[in-house]
Coordinates of C-alpha atoms and ligand atoms in Angstrom, one line a residue:
X253 CA -8.5 34.5 -31.9
X254 CA -8.3 37.3 -34.9
X255 CA -4.7 37.9 -35.9
X256 CA -3.3 40.7 -38.5
X257 CA -0.7 39.8 -41.0
X258 CA 1.5 42.4 -42.0
X259 CA 3.6 42.0 -45.6
X260 CA 1.0 39.3 -46.4
X261 CA 1.6 37.9 -50.0
X262 CA -1.3 35.9 -51.8
X263 CA 1.3 32.2 -50.9
X264 CA 0.8 33.4 -46.9
X265 CA -3.0 33.4 -47.4
X266 CA -3.1 30.4 -48.9
X267 CA -0.9 28.3 -47.2
X268 CA -2.5 30.0 -43.7
X269 CA -6.1 29.3 -45.1
X270 CA -5.3 26.1 -46.2
X271 CA -4.5 25.3 -42.3
X272 CA -7.6 27.1 -41.0
X273 CA -10.4 25.0 -42.8
X274 CA -12.3 25.0 -39.4
X275 CA -11.9 28.5 -39.1
X276 CA -10.5 28.4 -35.6
X277 CA -8.7 31.7 -36.2
X278 CA -9.9 35.0 -38.1
X279 CA -7.1 36.2 -40.3
X280 CA -6.9 39.7 -41.4
X281 CA -4.3 39.8 -44.4
X282 CA -2.4 43.1 -45.1
X283 CA -0.2 43.7 -48.0
X284 CA 1.6 46.5 -46.3
X285 CA 4.5 46.5 -44.1
X286 CA 4.3 46.8 -40.0
X287 CA 5.9 49.9 -38.8
X288 CA 4.9 53.0 -37.2
X289 CA 2.0 54.3 -39.6
X290 CA 1.0 51.0 -40.2
X291 CA 0.5 49.9 -36.6
X292 CA -3.3 50.5 -36.2
X293 CA -4.3 48.3 -38.7
X294 CA -4.3 45.7 -36.2
X295 CA -6.3 47.2 -33.8
X296 CA -8.9 44.9 -32.1
X297 CA -6.8 41.6 -32.8
X298 CA -5.5 39.3 -30.6
X299 CA -2.1 38.8 -32.2
X300 CA -0.1 39.7 -35.1
X301 CA 1.8 37.8 -37.8
X302 CA 5.0 39.5 -39.3
X303 CA 7.7 38.5 -41.6
X304 CA 11.3 39.5 -42.3
X305 CA 11.1 43.1 -43.3
X306 CA 8.5 44.4 -41.0
X307 CA 9.7 47.0 -38.4
X308 CA 9.0 45.8 -34.7
X309 CA 11.0 48.8 -33.2
X310 CA 10.5 49.6 -29.8
X311 CA 7.9 52.8 -30.9
X312 CA 5.8 49.6 -32.9
X313 CA 6.2 47.6 -29.8
X314 CA 4.7 50.5 -27.5
X315 CA 1.6 51.2 -30.0
X316 CA 0.9 47.5 -30.2
X317 CA 0.7 47.4 -26.6
X318 CA -1.2 51.0 -26.3
X319 CA -3.7 48.7 -28.6
X320 CA -4.0 45.2 -26.1
X321 CA -1.6 43.3 -28.4
X322 CA 1.1 41.3 -26.6
X323 CA 1.3 38.3 -28.7
X324 CA 3.6 38.2 -31.7
X325 CA 4.2 35.6 -34.2
X326 CA 7.1 35.8 -36.7
X327 CA 6.8 33.4 -39.8
X328 CA 10.2 33.0 -40.0
X329 CA 13.5 32.0 -38.1
X330 CA 15.7 35.0 -37.9
X331 CA 14.3 37.9 -35.4
X332 CA 16.8 40.7 -35.9
X333 CA 13.6 42.8 -37.3
X334 CA 12.3 42.2 -33.6
X335 CA 13.7 44.9 -30.2
X336 CA 13.2 41.9 -28.2
X337 CA 14.5 44.0 -25.6
X338 CA 11.9 46.5 -25.5
X339 CA 9.4 43.2 -26.2
X340 CA 10.4 42.0 -23.1
X341 CA 10.0 45.0 -20.9
X342 CA 6.5 45.8 -22.1
X343 CA 5.8 42.0 -21.3
X344 CA 5.1 41.0 -24.8
X345 CA 5.0 37.2 -26.4
X346 CA 7.2 37.0 -29.4
X347 CA 7.6 33.5 -30.9
X348 CA 9.3 32.5 -34.2
X349 CA 9.6 29.0 -36.7
X350 CA 13.1 28.4 -36.0
X351 CA 13.1 25.4 -38.4
X352 CA 10.9 24.7 -41.4
X353 CA 13.1 23.4 -43.9
X354 CA 16.6 24.0 -43.4
X355 CA 16.7 22.0 -47.1
X356 CA 14.5 24.7 -48.6
X357 CA 17.4 27.3 -48.1
X358 CA 20.2 25.0 -48.9
X359 CA 19.3 24.0 -51.3
X360 CA 18.7 27.4 -53.1
X361 CA 22.3 28.1 -52.0
X362 CA 23.2 25.2 -54.3
X363 CA 20.8 26.4 -57.0
X364 CA 22.7 29.7 -56.9
X365 CA 26.2 28.2 -57.4
X366 CA 24.9 26.1 -60.1
X367 CA 23.3 28.9 -61.8
X368 CA 26.5 31.0 -61.6
X369 CA 28.8 28.1 -62.2
X370 CA 27.1 26.4 -65.6
X371 CA 25.4 29.6 -66.6
X372 CA 21.9 27.9 -67.1
X373 CA 20.6 31.0 -66.8
X374 CA 22.3 31.8 -70.0
X375 CA 22.2 29.3 -71.9
X376 CA 18.6 28.8 -71.7
X377 CA 18.2 32.3 -73.4
X378 CA 20.6 32.0 -76.4
X379 CA 19.0 28.7 -77.3
X380 CA 15.6 30.4 -77.1
X381 CA 17.2 32.4 -79.8
X382 CA 18.4 29.9 -82.0
X383 CA 22.0 30.5 -80.5
X384 CA 23.9 26.7 -80.0
X385 CA 27.3 28.5 -79.2
X386 CA 29.0 27.4 -76.2
X387 CA 31.6 30.6 -76.4
X388 CA 31.6 31.9 -72.8
X389 CA 29.6 29.7 -70.8
X390 CA 32.8 27.6 -69.6
X391 CA 31.7 26.3 -65.7
X392 CA 34.1 24.8 -63.4
X393 CA 33.8 21.2 -61.9
X394 CA 32.8 21.5 -58.1
X395 CA 34.0 17.9 -57.3
X396 CA 37.7 18.8 -55.8
X397 CA 36.9 22.5 -54.9
X398 CA 37.3 24.0 -51.2
X399 CA 33.8 25.2 -50.1
X400 CA 34.0 27.2 -47.3
X401 CA 30.8 27.3 -44.6
X402 CA 30.3 30.4 -42.7
X403 CA 27.8 28.8 -40.0
X404 CA 27.4 25.2 -39.3
X405 CA 23.6 25.8 -37.8
X406 CA 20.6 23.9 -39.3
X407 CA 21.1 25.0 -43.0
X408 CA 24.3 25.5 -42.7
X409 CA 25.0 21.4 -42.3
X410 CA 22.1 20.9 -44.8
X411 CA 24.3 22.6 -47.4
X412 CA 27.6 20.6 -46.2
X413 CA 25.8 17.6 -47.5
X414 CA 25.0 18.6 -50.4
X415 CA 28.3 20.2 -51.4
X416 CA 29.9 17.1 -49.7
X417 CA 27.6 14.6 -52.5
X418 CA 29.5 17.2 -55.2
X419 CA 32.3 15.7 -54.1
X420 CA 33.9 18.8 -52.7
X421 CA 36.1 19.5 -49.4
X422 CA 34.4 21.1 -46.9
X423 CA 35.8 23.7 -44.6
X424 CA 33.5 25.3 -41.8
X425 CA 33.8 28.0 -39.5
X426 CA 31.2 28.6 -36.0
X427 CA 32.1 29.8 -33.3
X428 CA 30.0 27.5 -31.2
X429 CA 31.3 24.0 -30.8
X430 CA 28.4 21.5 -31.8
X431 CA 28.2 17.9 -33.3
X432 CA 29.3 18.0 -37.0
X433 CA 29.9 14.7 -39.5
X434 CA 33.5 13.6 -39.8
X435 CA 33.9 15.9 -43.7
X436 CA 33.2 19.0 -42.6
X437 CA 36.6 20.7 -41.6
X438 CA 36.3 22.8 -38.8
X439 CA 39.1 25.8 -39.5
X440 CA 39.1 29.4 -38.3
X441 CA 37.2 32.3 -40.2
X442 CA 40.9 33.7 -41.6
X443 CA 41.8 30.1 -42.8
X444 CA 38.3 29.5 -44.4
X445 CA 38.8 33.2 -46.4
X446 CA 42.2 32.3 -47.6
X447 CA 41.7 28.8 -49.2
X448 CA 37.8 28.4 -50.2
X449 CA 37.7 28.6 -54.0
X450 CA 33.5 29.3 -52.8
X451 CA 32.4 30.7 -49.5
X452 CA 28.8 30.5 -48.8
X453 CA 27.3 32.4 -45.6
X454 CA 24.9 30.9 -43.2
X455 CA 25.3 32.8 -39.9
X456 CA 22.5 35.0 -38.3
X457 CA 22.7 39.0 -38.4
X458 CA 24.0 39.7 -34.8
X459 CA 26.1 43.3 -33.9
X460 CA 29.1 40.8 -34.4
X461 CA 28.1 39.6 -37.8
X462 CA 27.5 42.5 -39.4
X463 CA 29.4 43.3 -42.5
X464 CA 31.3 40.4 -41.9
X465 CA 32.1 40.7 -45.6
X466 CA 34.1 44.0 -45.8
X467 CA 37.2 45.3 -47.4
X468 CA 39.0 43.4 -44.8
X469 CA 37.8 40.0 -45.2
X470 CA 37.5 40.3 -48.5
X471 CA 41.0 41.0 -49.5
X472 CA 41.9 37.9 -47.4
X473 CA 40.3 35.8 -50.1
X474 CA 41.1 34.0 -53.3
X475 CA 41.1 36.0 -56.4
X476 CA 38.0 35.1 -58.3
X477 CA 35.9 33.9 -55.3
X478 CA 32.2 32.5 -55.7
X479 CA 30.4 34.2 -52.9
X480 CA 27.2 33.3 -51.9
X481 CA 24.8 34.8 -49.3
X482 CA 21.4 32.9 -48.4
X483 CA 21.5 34.3 -44.8
X484 CA 20.8 38.2 -43.9
X485 CA 21.9 40.9 -46.2
X486 CA 23.7 43.2 -43.8
X487 CA 26.4 40.2 -43.4
X488 CA 28.0 42.1 -46.8
X489 CA 29.3 45.6 -47.2
X490 CA 27.5 46.3 -50.0
X491 CA 30.0 49.4 -51.7
X492 CA 33.2 46.9 -50.6
X493 CA 31.5 43.9 -52.2
X494 CA 30.9 45.8 -55.7
X495 CA 34.5 47.1 -55.5
X496 CA 35.6 43.7 -55.0
X497 CA 33.4 42.6 -58.1
X498 CA 35.2 45.2 -60.2
X499 CA 38.5 44.1 -59.9
X500 CA 37.8 40.6 -60.1
X501 CA 38.7 39.7 -56.7
X502 CA 34.8 38.0 -56.2
X503 CA 34.3 36.4 -59.2
X504 CA 30.9 35.2 -58.7
X505 CA 28.2 36.4 -56.3
X506 CA 25.0 35.1 -55.5
X507 CA 22.5 36.8 -53.0
X508 CA 19.2 35.9 -52.2
X509 CA 19.2 38.7 -49.7
X510 CA 20.1 42.4 -49.5
X511 CA 21.1 44.8 -46.9
X512 CA 18.5 47.2 -48.4
X513 CA 15.9 44.8 -49.6
X514 CA 13.1 46.2 -47.3
X515 CA 12.9 49.0 -49.5
X516 CA 12.3 46.3 -52.7
X517 CA 11.9 42.5 -52.2
X518 CA 8.4 40.8 -52.6
X519 CA 7.4 43.6 -54.8
X520 CA 6.9 44.3 -58.4
X521 CA 9.1 47.2 -59.5
X522 CA 8.8 46.4 -63.3
X523 CA 7.3 49.9 -64.1
X524 CA 9.1 51.8 -61.8
X525 CA 12.5 53.8 -61.4
X526 CA 14.2 51.6 -58.8
X527 CA 15.6 54.1 -56.5
X528 CA 18.5 52.1 -55.7
X529 CA 22.4 52.8 -57.0
X530 CA 23.6 49.8 -55.1
X531 CA 21.3 47.2 -56.6
X532 CA 21.4 48.5 -59.8
X533 CA 24.8 48.4 -60.0
X534 CA 25.2 44.8 -59.0
X535 CA 22.6 43.8 -61.3
X536 CA 24.7 45.3 -64.0
X537 CA 27.5 42.5 -63.7
X538 CA 27.1 39.5 -65.7
X539 CA 28.7 37.0 -62.8
X540 CA 25.9 38.3 -60.2
X541 CA 23.2 36.4 -59.2
X542 CA 20.2 37.9 -57.1
X543 CA 17.3 36.4 -56.4
X544 CA 14.3 38.0 -53.7
X545 CA 14.9 36.4 -50.5
X546 CA 13.0 33.2 -51.8
X547 CA 15.6 30.5 -50.4
X548 CA 12.7 29.5 -48.1
X549 CA 10.0 29.2 -50.8
X550 CA 9.0 25.7 -51.0
X551 CA 5.6 24.3 -50.4
X552 CA 6.8 22.0 -47.9
X553 CA 8.6 25.3 -46.3
X554 CA 5.2 27.3 -46.6
X555 CA 3.1 24.8 -44.9
X556 CA 5.5 23.7 -42.4
X557 CA 5.7 27.7 -41.6
X558 CA 1.7 28.1 -41.6
X559 CA 1.2 24.9 -39.0
X560 CA 4.3 25.8 -36.4
X561 CA 3.2 29.6 -36.4
X562 CA -0.4 28.3 -35.7
X563 CA 1.1 26.0 -33.0
X564 CA 2.8 28.8 -31.5
X565 CA 0.0 31.1 -31.6
X566 CA -2.0 28.5 -29.4
X567 CA 0.9 28.5 -26.9
X568 CA 0.8 32.0 -26.9
X569 CA -2.6 31.9 -26.0
X570 CA -2.4 29.1 -23.3
X571 CA 0.8 31.0 -21.8
X572 CA 2.8 27.6 -23.0
X573 CA 6.4 28.3 -22.9
X574 CA 8.2 26.2 -25.8
X575 CA 12.1 26.7 -27.0
X576 CA 10.1 28.6 -29.9
X577 CA 9.6 31.9 -27.5
X578 CA 12.1 34.6 -27.7
X579 CA 10.8 36.6 -25.4
Ligands
NAD750 P1 21.1 28.0 -36.9 O1 20.6 28.9 -35.4 O2 20.4 27.1 -36.7 O3 22.3 28.0 -37.2 C1 23.0 29.6 -37.7 C2 24.9 29.1 -37.0 O4 25.6 30.2 -37.3 C3 24.7 28.7 -35.4 O5 25.7 27.4 -35.7 C4 25.6 29.9 -34.7 O6 26.4 28.9 -33.8 C5 26.2 30.2 -36.0 N1 27.1 31.6 -35.8 C6 26.5 32.3 -35.2 N2 28.0 33.6 -34.9 C7 28.3 32.8 -36.0 C8 29.7 33.5 -36.6 N3 30.2 34.9 -36.4 N4 30.1 33.4 -37.5 C9 29.9 31.9 -38.0 N5 28.9 31.1 -37.4 C10 28.2 32.0 -36.7 O7 20.0 28.7 -38.0 P2 19.6 28.1 -39.7 O8 18.6 27.7 -39.6 O9 20.5 28.0 -39.7 O10 19.8 29.7 -40.2 C11 21.0 30.7 -40.6 C12 20.3 32.0 -41.1 O11 19.7 31.9 -42.5 C13 19.0 32.6 -40.3 O12 19.8 33.1 -39.3 C14 18.5 33.3 -41.2 O13 19.3 34.7 -41.3 C15 19.0 32.7 -42.6 N6 17.6 32.1 -43.2 C16 17.3 32.8 -45.0 C17 16.2 32.2 -45.2 C18 15.6 32.6 -46.7 O14 15.3 32.4 -47.3 N7 17.0 32.9 -47.3 C19 15.3 31.4 -44.7 C20 15.9 31.4 -43.2 C21 16.6 31.6 -42.9

């Protein structure tokens, strides 16, 4: 089976090659993302494997169908980058990896909280320069703070468990009722916004959650709130969050995802002019921490992603319908 990988990085090659010792599959790794211009690279392949910022829109899917490719495996959980309606109409089979290591993303969200709060990134640089002053490094105790969690799925619940360990009070909002530990107090979205000291987003990007954090919702929050987004960039309206940072309404912002990330993330622009004024403004705040979609990025998660993706390929080839099948 021949598979074209788009947006492939060296770590993708390593983790997939490690699972393909017997050369059952023939992998073609392309660093470029999937779009209307690059779809032809997959000619002659049986399937394509894509990631979060590839563009499997209706036009691209039609072009794939014309190349007789009807299997798409996503090496990620989110699937907002695929036009599923178009895929279904074209009779395509789209599989994803719904869960590989929810703890990896939850732990990254916690890392962002600790970094923003205790300013370890600044302390590291200071000490290396011989500056042992503590001025302006004051943090706050997580113990006793109210932590609002938007989305109580796999990652949200893993995050709650860690924050509960710190002795924080956990508030959760999820429109879908499902079992959760007793220490999570379910609230409305509005109440969560109003009382939380820290808000962490763990819901998917859907038409109903796009810009869930915008001027209106920001105005309901406590002054100086810490906001963390490791889910999808478009949950936050970027110009509104910039305004809220300027007024101090948002005291700390940690984002692992960004609405325009597809133009930037996973690439090295250190010797280029960055053509995105919003991210440059965000980068200029001392109380903003940006990481480039690395929440998933642990050895364990990469191995799990490769293993499940290859199983999905086998299932697609054999016409086996599993819960990983989107259409
Ligand atoms: P999940 O499907 O297990 O949970 C999502 C939860 O969000 C569900 O319980 C759902 O009911 C809830 N939800 C839906 N609409 C909501 C709304 N309007 N408000 C609040 N909650 C709502 O998904 P998961 O595995 O926990 O992943 C969550 C998200 O994390 C994914 O959608 C993906 O965007 C993101 N993610 C990021 C990374 C990363 O590397 N940063 C990696 C994996 C996943």
